Amino acid sequence: MVARRSYGKLIAFLAARTRDVAAAEDALAEAFASALSHWPTRGIPDNPEAWLIAAARRKAIDAHRSRKRGEDATAHLSLMAEELATASIGEIPDERLKLLFACAHPAIDQEMRAPLMLQTVLGFDAAAIASAFLVSPAAMSQRLVRAKAKIRESGIPFRVPPREDLAERLPFVLDAIYAAYAEGWSDPAGTDASAREMAGEAIWLGRLAAMLLPDEAEALGLLALMLHSHARRAARRNASGEFVPLSEQETGLWDGAMMMEAETLLRHAAAMNSIGRFQLEAAVQSAHAVRCRTGTADWPAIVTLYDALWTMTGSAVIAINRAIAITETEGAAAGLAALNALDPKSLSQYQPYWSARAHLLARTDAMDEARIAYDQAIGLEIDPAIRRFLQRRKARLAN
Amino acid sequence: MEYMLVLFSDPKPLMTMKPAEMEQMAGAYYAFTQALQKEKAFLDSRRLKTAADATTVTLNGGKSKVVNGPYIETKEELAGYYLIDVPDLDAALKWAARCPTASHGHVEVRPIWPMPG
């Protein structure tokens, strides 16, 4: 059977000139179906990908003939026929990078960019994507259909942006891949198999981007970040399924090979002298990974990196992590001061803010205030394992 | 592909504009139109009179209902359009960003429904 990895390559090739992703998906699905009926009896062709492309093109042309649409079907048909001829050559050009840029085009709704990539490049169905992104399968399916129609109807190009636009467009692609990853491990207990798989698949997308854009430091930085984070997945829960915070994780459970790959990527990226958010975040993870060798994370480096990230992004998540890091280098009072400098209004419903606050208040012996902050954090948390962890922390506070 | 750049802007500042500023603005639009023409992307463009001069008609039970004013009352109103022909959305977005309206109002980029033949 043709590896699942071929899927995005075939979709990208089929859709690259017509820009009709939905038609390419339909045609390829039919081609796979006829492969299932042909190959077992007639044997697997020498070049399965080319066979599938040829079959898919015939299906697409049939589909177009039977459909009467407002657009210029004749031009579309001749384009397909022309490509049918070239497809018999054998080697399928890799157009997946173009597909990634089309999926992450700024004209596509931001929250749909990751789902669109997962579907078109990796072949996930709407139901699996919906469960990872916590929306109903019907809603996800409808949004995916709409997004694909937008690509086709609005003229979103299948093209790697020219040099002068790449710096502006690449972050959209990398952000979408990272969003796919983040959704994938928001279920670290691994109770949801499709979500667990999604994180691994997002890393695969990151590898693809890094492979296709080897000179883009941030593409390497993103992959390094995801690998560092993924290396710790076995340590995030203990044997009884309880949440273990980073500082208490057993470093022996971290995946050494994955961390090493991340380090190599980060070194390559750094040599390109083009610093960015993902490299800095990966470097933070790298400074945490130091604990494997030295027994303690490189906190001064972490503070410096968060300073840079805070200047670059102004993100509240970064600011909270920075306050925690400052606690390690300058003490809890300084950490709390950094946290107090943030606007509490915008953070009042953000669980990590309250748990960081509770943690720092406890370390400054402000137990009553810490209890209140823990209650806020517990009330805002959706993951039961993290909720139990916060409850244990609260119970441990001295009177 | 053909696109319409639909221009939305607040007409109020125009009313108090000094002649020199008016001239500068007209010059910016002229240069933009010239650039489109030079790239063979220009099809058509018109500026509209203010929405205060609009009249809206709807047919209700066979009777036409006429209302003074635009269909939707907004601070930034439909002010004009450019009809352009470019290879793809990225090219259309580039022209939209260069359009002088983009710096003081909004430019909506809409693909034109293709006609057969």
Coordinates of C-alpha atoms in Angstrom, one line a residue:
Chain A
M1 CA 0.0 0.0 0.0
V2 CA 1.2 3.5 -0.7
A3 CA 2.4 5.1 2.5
R4 CA 0.1 7.5 4.2
R5 CA 2.9 10.0 3.7
S6 CA 2.2 10.1 0.0
Y7 CA -1.2 11.6 0.7
G8 CA -0.3 15.3 1.0
K9 CA 2.2 15.0 -1.9
L10 CA -0.6 13.7 -4.2
I11 CA -3.1 16.2 -3.0
A12 CA -0.6 19.0 -3.4
F13 CA 0.3 17.9 -6.9
L14 CA -3.4 17.5 -8.0
A15 CA -4.5 20.8 -6.6
A16 CA -1.4 22.9 -7.4
R17 CA -2.7 24.3 -10.7
T18 CA -6.5 24.1 -10.4
R19 CA -6.4 25.3 -6.7
D20 CA -9.3 23.0 -6.1
V21 CA -8.3 21.1 -3.0
A22 CA -11.8 19.6 -2.5
A23 CA -11.9 18.2 -6.0
A24 CA -8.4 16.8 -5.6
E25 CA -9.5 15.1 -2.3
D26 CA -12.6 13.6 -3.9
A27 CA -10.6 12.4 -6.9
L28 CA -7.8 10.9 -4.8
A29 CA -10.3 9.1 -2.6
E30 CA -11.8 7.5 -5.6
A31 CA -8.4 6.6 -6.9
F32 CA -7.6 4.9 -3.6
A33 CA -10.9 3.0 -3.9
S34 CA -10.1 1.7 -7.3
A35 CA -6.5 0.9 -6.2
L36 CA -8.1 -1.3 -3.5
S37 CA -10.1 -3.2 -6.1
H38 CA -7.3 -3.4 -8.8
W39 CA -4.1 -3.9 -7.0
P40 CA -4.9 -7.2 -5.1
T41 CA -5.8 -8.9 -8.4
R42 CA -3.5 -7.2 -10.9
G43 CA -0.6 -6.6 -8.6
I44 CA 0.9 -3.3 -7.3
P45 CA 2.1 -1.1 -10.1
D46 CA 5.8 -0.2 -10.4
N47 CA 5.1 3.4 -9.5
P48 CA 2.0 3.4 -7.2
E49 CA 2.0 7.2 -6.8
A50 CA 2.0 7.8 -10.5
W51 CA -0.8 5.2 -10.9
L52 CA -2.9 7.0 -8.2
I53 CA -2.3 10.4 -9.8
A54 CA -3.4 9.1 -13.2
A55 CA -6.5 7.5 -11.8
A56 CA -7.3 10.6 -9.7
R57 CA -7.0 12.8 -12.8
R58 CA -9.4 10.6 -14.8
K59 CA -11.8 10.8 -11.8
A60 CA -11.4 14.6 -11.6
I61 CA -12.1 15.0 -15.3
D62 CA -15.2 12.7 -15.1
A63 CA -16.4 14.6 -12.1
H64 CA -16.0 17.9 -14.0
R65 CA -17.8 16.7 -17.1
S66 CA -20.8 15.6 -15.1
R67 CA -20.9 18.9 -13.2
K68 CA -22.2 22.1 -14.7
R69 CA -20.7 25.0 -13.0
G70 CA -20.6 28.7 -13.4
E71 CA -16.9 28.8 -13.9
D72 CA -15.0 28.1 -17.0
A73 CA -15.0 24.3 -17.0
T74 CA -13.3 23.9 -20.4
A75 CA -10.1 25.6 -19.3
H76 CA -10.1 23.6 -16.2
L77 CA -10.5 20.4 -18.2
S78 CA -7.7 21.1 -20.6
L79 CA -5.5 22.0 -17.7
M80 CA -6.2 18.6 -16.1
A81 CA -5.7 16.8 -19.4
E82 CA -2.4 18.5 -19.9
E83 CA -1.3 17.4 -16.5
L84 CA -2.6 13.9 -17.0
A85 CA 0.0 13.7 -19.8
T86 CA 2.9 15.0 -17.7
A87 CA 1.9 12.7 -14.7
S88 CA 2.7 9.6 -16.7
I89 CA 6.4 10.6 -16.6
G90 CA 6.7 9.1 -13.2
E91 CA 8.4 11.4 -10.7
I92 CA 5.8 13.4 -8.8
P93 CA 7.2 16.8 -8.0
D94 CA 6.8 17.8 -4.4
E95 CA 4.4 20.7 -4.2
R96 CA 3.6 20.3 -0.5
L97 CA 5.3 23.5 0.5
K98 CA 2.9 25.4 -1.8
L99 CA 0.0 23.6 -0.2
L100 CA 1.3 24.6 3.3
F101 CA 1.5 28.3 2.2
A102 CA -2.0 28.1 0.7
C103 CA -3.5 26.6 3.9
A104 CA -1.8 29.2 6.0
H105 CA -2.6 32.1 3.7
P106 CA -3.6 35.3 5.7
A107 CA -7.0 35.2 3.8
I108 CA -7.9 32.0 5.6
D109 CA -9.3 32.3 9.1
Q110 CA -6.5 31.9 11.6
E111 CA -8.1 29.1 13.5
M112 CA -8.7 27.1 10.4
R113 CA -5.1 27.1 9.1
A114 CA -3.9 24.2 11.3
P115 CA -7.1 22.0 10.7
L116 CA -6.7 22.7 6.9
M117 CA -3.1 21.5 7.0
L118 CA -4.0 18.4 9.0
Q119 CA -6.6 17.5 6.5
T120 CA -5.0 18.3 3.2
V121 CA -1.4 17.4 3.9
L122 CA -1.9 14.5 6.3
G123 CA -5.4 13.3 5.3
F124 CA -7.1 13.5 8.7
D125 CA -10.8 13.4 8.5
A126 CA -12.9 16.2 9.9
A127 CA -14.1 14.1 12.9
A128 CA -10.5 13.4 14.2
I129 CA -9.5 17.1 13.7
A130 CA -12.8 18.2 15.4
S131 CA -12.0 16.1 18.5
A132 CA -8.6 17.6 18.9
F133 CA -9.8 21.1 18.4
L134 CA -12.8 20.7 20.7
V135 CA -15.5 21.5 18.2
S136 CA -18.3 19.4 16.8
P137 CA -17.5 17.2 13.8
A138 CA -20.3 18.9 11.8
A139 CA -19.0 22.4 12.5
M140 CA -15.4 21.4 11.7
S141 CA -16.5 19.7 8.5
Q142 CA -18.4 22.8 7.4
R143 CA -15.5 25.1 8.2
L144 CA -13.1 23.0 6.3
V145 CA -15.4 22.9 3.2
R146 CA -15.7 26.7 3.4
A147 CA -11.9 27.2 3.8
K148 CA -11.3 25.0 0.7
A149 CA -13.9 26.9 -1.2
K150 CA -12.1 30.2 -0.2
I151 CA -8.8 28.9 -1.6
R152 CA -10.5 28.0 -4.9
E153 CA -12.8 30.9 -5.4
S154 CA -10.7 33.8 -4.1
G155 CA -7.6 32.9 -6.1
I156 CA -5.3 32.1 -3.2
P157 CA -2.1 31.1 -5.1
F158 CA -0.3 27.7 -4.8
R159 CA 3.1 29.2 -4.6
V160 CA 6.0 29.6 -2.2
P161 CA 6.0 33.3 -1.7
P162 CA 8.9 35.1 -3.3
R163 CA 11.9 36.0 -1.2
E164 CA 10.6 39.5 -0.3
D165 CA 7.4 38.2 1.0
L166 CA 8.7 35.1 2.7
A167 CA 9.6 36.7 6.0
E168 CA 6.0 38.0 6.3
R169 CA 4.3 34.7 5.2
L170 CA 6.4 32.0 6.8
P171 CA 5.3 32.8 10.4
F172 CA 1.7 32.0 9.4
V173 CA 2.8 28.5 8.3
L174 CA 4.9 27.9 11.4
D175 CA 2.3 29.2 13.7
A176 CA -0.3 26.9 12.2
I177 CA 2.0 23.9 12.6
Y178 CA 2.7 24.9 16.2
A179 CA -1.1 25.2 16.8
A180 CA -1.6 21.7 15.4
Y181 CA 1.1 20.5 17.9
A182 CA -0.3 22.4 20.8
E183 CA -3.8 21.1 20.2
G184 CA -2.3 17.6 20.0
W185 CA -0.8 17.6 23.4
S186 CA -3.4 19.6 25.3
D187 CA -4.4 16.1 26.2
P188 CA -1.2 14.9 27.8
A189 CA -2.9 12.1 29.6
G190 CA -3.2 10.5 26.2
T191 CA -6.8 9.4 26.8
D192 CA -7.7 10.8 23.4
A193 CA -5.9 8.7 20.8
S194 CA -6.5 11.1 17.9
A195 CA -5.1 14.0 19.9
R196 CA -2.0 12.1 20.9
E197 CA -1.5 11.1 17.3
M198 CA -2.0 14.8 16.2
A199 CA 1.0 16.0 18.2
G200 CA 3.2 13.4 16.4
E201 CA 1.8 14.4 13.1
A202 CA 2.3 18.1 13.8
I203 CA 6.0 17.2 14.4
W204 CA 6.0 15.5 11.1
L205 CA 4.6 18.7 9.4
G206 CA 7.4 20.6 11.2
R207 CA 10.0 18.1 9.8
L208 CA 8.5 18.7 6.3
A209 CA 8.7 22.4 6.7
A210 CA 12.3 22.2 8.0
M211 CA 13.3 19.9 5.1
L212 CA 11.7 22.0 2.4
L213 CA 13.0 25.3 3.9
P214 CA 16.5 24.3 5.2
D215 CA 17.7 27.9 5.2
E216 CA 15.0 29.3 7.4
A217 CA 16.2 29.4 10.9
E218 CA 12.7 29.7 12.4
A219 CA 11.5 26.5 10.6
L220 CA 14.4 24.7 12.4
G221 CA 13.6 26.5 15.6
L222 CA 10.0 25.4 15.6
L223 CA 11.0 21.7 15.0
A224 CA 13.5 22.0 17.8
L225 CA 10.9 23.4 20.1
M226 CA 8.4 20.7 19.4
L227 CA 11.0 17.9 19.8
H228 CA 12.2 19.3 23.1
S229 CA 8.6 19.4 24.3
H230 CA 7.7 16.0 22.9
A231 CA 10.8 14.5 24.5
R232 CA 9.2 15.0 27.9
R233 CA 5.8 13.5 27.2
A234 CA 6.5 10.2 29.1
A235 CA 7.5 12.3 32.2
R236 CA 4.5 14.5 32.3
R237 CA 2.3 11.9 34.1
N238 CA 3.3 9.5 36.8
A239 CA 2.4 5.8 36.9
S240 CA -1.0 6.5 38.4
G241 CA -1.7 9.2 35.7
E242 CA -1.2 12.2 37.9
F243 CA 0.3 15.4 36.4
V244 CA 4.0 16.0 37.1
P245 CA 5.2 19.6 36.7
L246 CA 8.4 20.2 34.7
S247 CA 10.5 20.9 37.8
E248 CA 9.6 17.6 39.4
Q249 CA 9.9 15.4 36.3
E250 CA 12.3 12.5 36.3
T251 CA 14.9 13.4 33.7
G252 CA 15.5 9.7 33.1
L253 CA 12.1 9.6 31.4
W254 CA 13.0 12.3 28.9
D255 CA 13.8 11.1 25.4
G256 CA 17.5 11.7 24.9
A257 CA 17.6 11.1 21.2
M258 CA 14.8 13.6 20.6
M259 CA 16.5 16.2 22.7
M260 CA 19.8 15.6 20.9
E261 CA 18.1 16.2 17.6
A262 CA 16.6 19.4 18.9
E263 CA 20.0 20.6 20.0
T264 CA 21.5 19.9 16.6
L265 CA 18.7 21.8 14.9
L266 CA 19.0 24.7 17.3
R267 CA 22.8 25.0 16.6
H268 CA 22.2 25.0 12.8
A269 CA 19.5 27.6 13.3
A270 CA 21.7 29.8 15.5
A271 CA 24.5 29.7 12.8
M272 CA 22.1 31.5 10.4
N273 CA 22.0 34.6 12.6
S274 CA 18.3 35.1 12.2
I275 CA 16.8 35.0 15.6
G276 CA 13.1 34.5 16.2
R277 CA 10.4 33.5 18.6
F278 CA 10.6 29.7 18.0
Q279 CA 14.4 29.6 18.3
L280 CA 14.2 31.5 21.6
E281 CA 11.4 29.2 22.9
A282 CA 13.4 26.2 21.9
A283 CA 16.4 27.7 23.7
V284 CA 14.4 28.0 26.9
Q285 CA 13.5 24.3 26.6
S286 CA 17.2 23.6 25.9
A287 CA 18.1 25.4 29.1
H288 CA 15.6 23.2 31.0
A289 CA 17.1 20.1 29.4
V290 CA 20.4 21.0 30.9
R291 CA 19.0 19.5 34.2
C292 CA 19.7 16.0 32.7
R293 CA 23.4 16.6 33.0
T294 CA 23.8 19.2 35.8
G295 CA 20.8 18.5 38.1
T296 CA 19.5 22.0 37.7
A297 CA 18.1 24.1 34.9
D298 CA 20.1 27.0 33.6
W299 CA 17.8 29.6 35.2
P300 CA 19.9 32.8 34.4
A301 CA 19.8 31.8 30.7
I302 CA 16.0 31.2 31.0
V303 CA 15.5 34.6 32.4
T304 CA 17.5 36.2 29.7
L305 CA 15.6 34.3 27.0
Y306 CA 12.2 35.2 28.4
D307 CA 13.3 38.9 28.6
A308 CA 14.0 38.7 24.8
L309 CA 10.7 36.8 24.2
W310 CA 8.8 39.3 26.3
T311 CA 10.2 42.3 24.3
M312 CA 9.5 40.5 21.0
T313 CA 6.0 39.2 21.7
G314 CA 4.5 41.0 24.7
S315 CA 2.7 37.8 25.4
A316 CA 1.1 37.2 28.8
V317 CA 2.1 33.5 28.8
I318 CA 5.7 34.6 28.3
A319 CA 5.4 37.2 31.1
I320 CA 4.1 34.6 33.6
N321 CA 6.9 32.2 32.8
R322 CA 9.4 35.0 33.1
A323 CA 8.1 35.8 36.6
I324 CA 8.6 32.1 37.6
A325 CA 12.1 32.1 36.2
I326 CA 13.0 35.4 38.1
T327 CA 11.9 33.6 41.2
E328 CA 14.6 31.0 40.7
T329 CA 17.3 33.6 40.1
E330 CA 16.3 36.5 42.4
G331 CA 13.8 35.0 44.8
A332 CA 10.0 34.8 45.2
A333 CA 9.6 38.5 46.1
A334 CA 11.1 39.6 42.8
G335 CA 9.1 37.0 40.9
L336 CA 5.9 38.2 42.5
A337 CA 6.8 41.8 41.7
A338 CA 7.2 40.8 38.1
L339 CA 3.8 39.1 38.1
N340 CA 2.2 42.1 39.9
A341 CA 3.4 44.4 37.1
L342 CA 1.0 42.6 34.7
D343 CA -2.5 43.8 34.1
P344 CA -4.6 41.5 36.2
K345 CA -7.8 42.3 34.3
S346 CA -6.7 40.6 31.1
L347 CA -5.5 37.6 33.0
S348 CA -8.3 37.1 35.5
Q349 CA -9.6 34.0 33.6
Y350 CA -6.2 32.5 32.7
Q351 CA -5.4 29.5 34.8
P352 CA -1.5 29.6 34.6
Y353 CA -1.6 33.2 35.9
W354 CA -3.4 32.1 39.1
S355 CA -1.4 28.9 39.6
A356 CA 1.9 30.9 39.2
R357 CA 0.5 33.5 41.6
A358 CA -0.4 30.9 44.1
H359 CA 3.0 29.2 43.8
L360 CA 4.9 32.5 44.3
L361 CA 2.6 33.7 47.2
A362 CA 3.2 30.4 49.0
R363 CA 7.0 30.9 48.6
T364 CA 6.7 34.3 50.2
D365 CA 4.7 32.8 53.0
A366 CA 1.5 34.6 52.1
M367 CA -0.5 31.4 52.8
D368 CA -4.0 32.9 52.9
E369 CA -3.6 34.8 49.6
A370 CA -2.0 31.7 48.1
R371 CA -5.1 29.6 49.0
I372 CA -7.4 32.1 47.3
A373 CA -5.2 32.1 44.2
Y374 CA -5.2 28.2 44.2
D375 CA -8.9 28.2 44.4
Q376 CA -9.1 30.5 41.3
A377 CA -6.7 28.3 39.4
I378 CA -8.6 25.1 40.3
G379 CA -11.9 26.7 39.3
L380 CA -10.5 27.7 35.9
E381 CA -8.8 24.4 35.0
I382 CA -10.4 21.9 32.6
D383 CA -8.0 19.0 32.8
P384 CA -8.9 16.9 35.9
A385 CA -5.4 15.7 36.4
I386 CA -4.0 19.2 36.6
R387 CA -7.0 20.2 38.8
R388 CA -6.0 17.4 41.3
F389 CA -2.4 18.5 41.2
L390 CA -3.4 22.1 42.1
Q391 CA -5.6 20.7 44.9
R392 CA -2.7 18.7 46.3
R393 CA -0.5 21.8 46.2
K394 CA -3.2 23.8 48.0
A395 CA -3.6 21.1 50.7
R396 CA 0.2 21.1 51.2
L397 CA 0.2 24.8 52.3
A398 CA 1.2 25.2 55.9
N399 CA -1.4 26.9 58.2
Chain B
M1 CA -8.4 36.7 -12.2
E2 CA -10.6 39.7 -11.9
Y3 CA -11.1 41.4 -8.6
M4 CA -12.9 44.4 -7.3
L5 CA -11.1 46.6 -4.8
V6 CA -14.1 47.9 -2.9
L7 CA -13.1 51.2 -1.1
F8 CA -14.6 52.2 2.2
S9 CA -13.7 55.5 3.9
D10 CA -15.0 58.1 6.2
P11 CA -16.2 61.1 4.1
K12 CA -16.0 63.6 7.0
P13 CA -12.3 64.5 6.8
L14 CA -12.8 65.2 3.1
M15 CA -15.2 68.0 3.9
T16 CA -12.7 70.0 5.9
M17 CA -9.7 69.3 3.7
K18 CA -7.5 72.1 2.6
P19 CA -7.0 72.5 -1.2
A20 CA -3.4 71.5 -0.9
E21 CA -4.3 68.3 0.9
M22 CA -7.1 67.6 -1.6
E23 CA -4.6 68.0 -4.4
Q24 CA -2.2 65.7 -2.7
M25 CA -4.9 63.0 -2.2
A26 CA -6.0 63.3 -5.8
G27 CA -2.4 62.9 -6.9
A28 CA -2.0 59.8 -4.9
Y29 CA -5.0 58.2 -6.5
Y30 CA -3.9 59.3 -9.9
A31 CA -0.4 57.7 -9.4
F32 CA -2.1 54.5 -8.2
T33 CA -4.3 54.4 -11.2
Q34 CA -1.3 55.0 -13.5
A35 CA 0.7 52.2 -11.8
L36 CA -2.2 49.8 -12.4
Q37 CA -2.5 50.9 -16.0
K38 CA 1.2 50.5 -16.5
E39 CA 1.1 46.9 -15.2
K40 CA -1.9 46.2 -17.5
A41 CA -3.9 45.4 -14.3
F42 CA -6.4 48.2 -14.6
L43 CA -10.0 47.6 -15.9
D44 CA -12.1 50.3 -14.5
S45 CA -12.5 52.6 -11.5
R46 CA -15.1 55.1 -10.3
R47 CA -15.5 57.3 -7.2
L48 CA -18.9 57.5 -5.7
K49 CA -20.7 60.5 -4.3
T50 CA -21.2 60.4 -0.5
A51 CA -23.7 57.9 1.0
A52 CA -25.8 60.9 2.2
D53 CA -26.8 61.2 -1.5
A54 CA -27.8 57.5 -1.7
T55 CA -31.4 56.3 -2.1
T56 CA -32.2 52.7 -1.3
V57 CA -35.0 50.8 -3.0
T58 CA -36.5 47.5 -2.0
L59 CA -39.5 45.7 -3.4
N60 CA -42.0 44.7 -0.7
G61 CA -45.1 42.8 -1.7
G62 CA -44.9 44.1 -5.3
K63 CA -44.6 47.7 -4.1
S64 CA -41.3 49.5 -4.2
K65 CA -40.2 51.0 -1.0
V66 CA -37.8 54.0 -1.3
V67 CA -35.7 55.1 1.6
N68 CA -33.4 58.0 1.8
G69 CA -29.8 57.1 2.6
P70 CA -27.5 54.0 2.1
Y71 CA -28.5 50.4 2.8
I72 CA -26.2 50.3 5.8
E73 CA -25.3 53.4 7.7
T74 CA -21.6 53.2 8.7
K75 CA -18.9 55.7 9.6
E76 CA -16.8 54.4 6.8
E77 CA -19.0 54.2 3.7
L78 CA -18.7 52.7 0.2
A79 CA -16.7 55.4 -1.6
G80 CA -15.7 53.8 -4.9
Y81 CA -14.0 50.9 -6.6
Y82 CA -11.2 49.7 -8.7
L83 CA -11.8 46.8 -11.1
I84 CA -8.5 45.0 -11.7
D85 CA -7.2 41.9 -13.5
V86 CA -4.2 40.1 -11.8
P87 CA -2.8 36.6 -11.6
D88 CA -4.0 35.7 -8.1
L89 CA -5.1 36.9 -4.7
D90 CA -1.6 37.8 -3.5
A91 CA -1.2 40.2 -6.4
A92 CA -4.7 41.7 -5.7
L93 CA -3.7 42.1 -2.0
K94 CA -0.6 43.9 -3.0
W95 CA -2.5 46.4 -5.1
A96 CA -5.1 46.8 -2.3
A97 CA -2.3 47.7 0.1
R98 CA -0.9 50.3 -2.4
C99 CA -4.4 51.9 -2.8
P100 CA -4.4 55.2 -1.0
T101 CA -7.7 54.3 0.7
A102 CA -5.9 51.5 2.6
S103 CA -4.1 54.2 4.6
H104 CA -7.2 56.1 5.8
G105 CA -10.0 53.5 5.3
H106 CA -10.5 49.9 4.3
V107 CA -10.1 48.1 1.0
E108 CA -12.2 44.9 0.5
V109 CA -10.9 42.6 -2.1
R110 CA -13.6 40.6 -3.9
P111 CA -13.2 38.1 -6.7
I112 CA -15.4 38.8 -9.7
W113 CA -17.9 36.0 -10.6
P114 CA -16.5 34.7 -13.9
M115 CA -18.9 34.8 -16.9
P116 CA -18.8 31.9 -19.4
G117 CA -17.6 32.7 -22.9

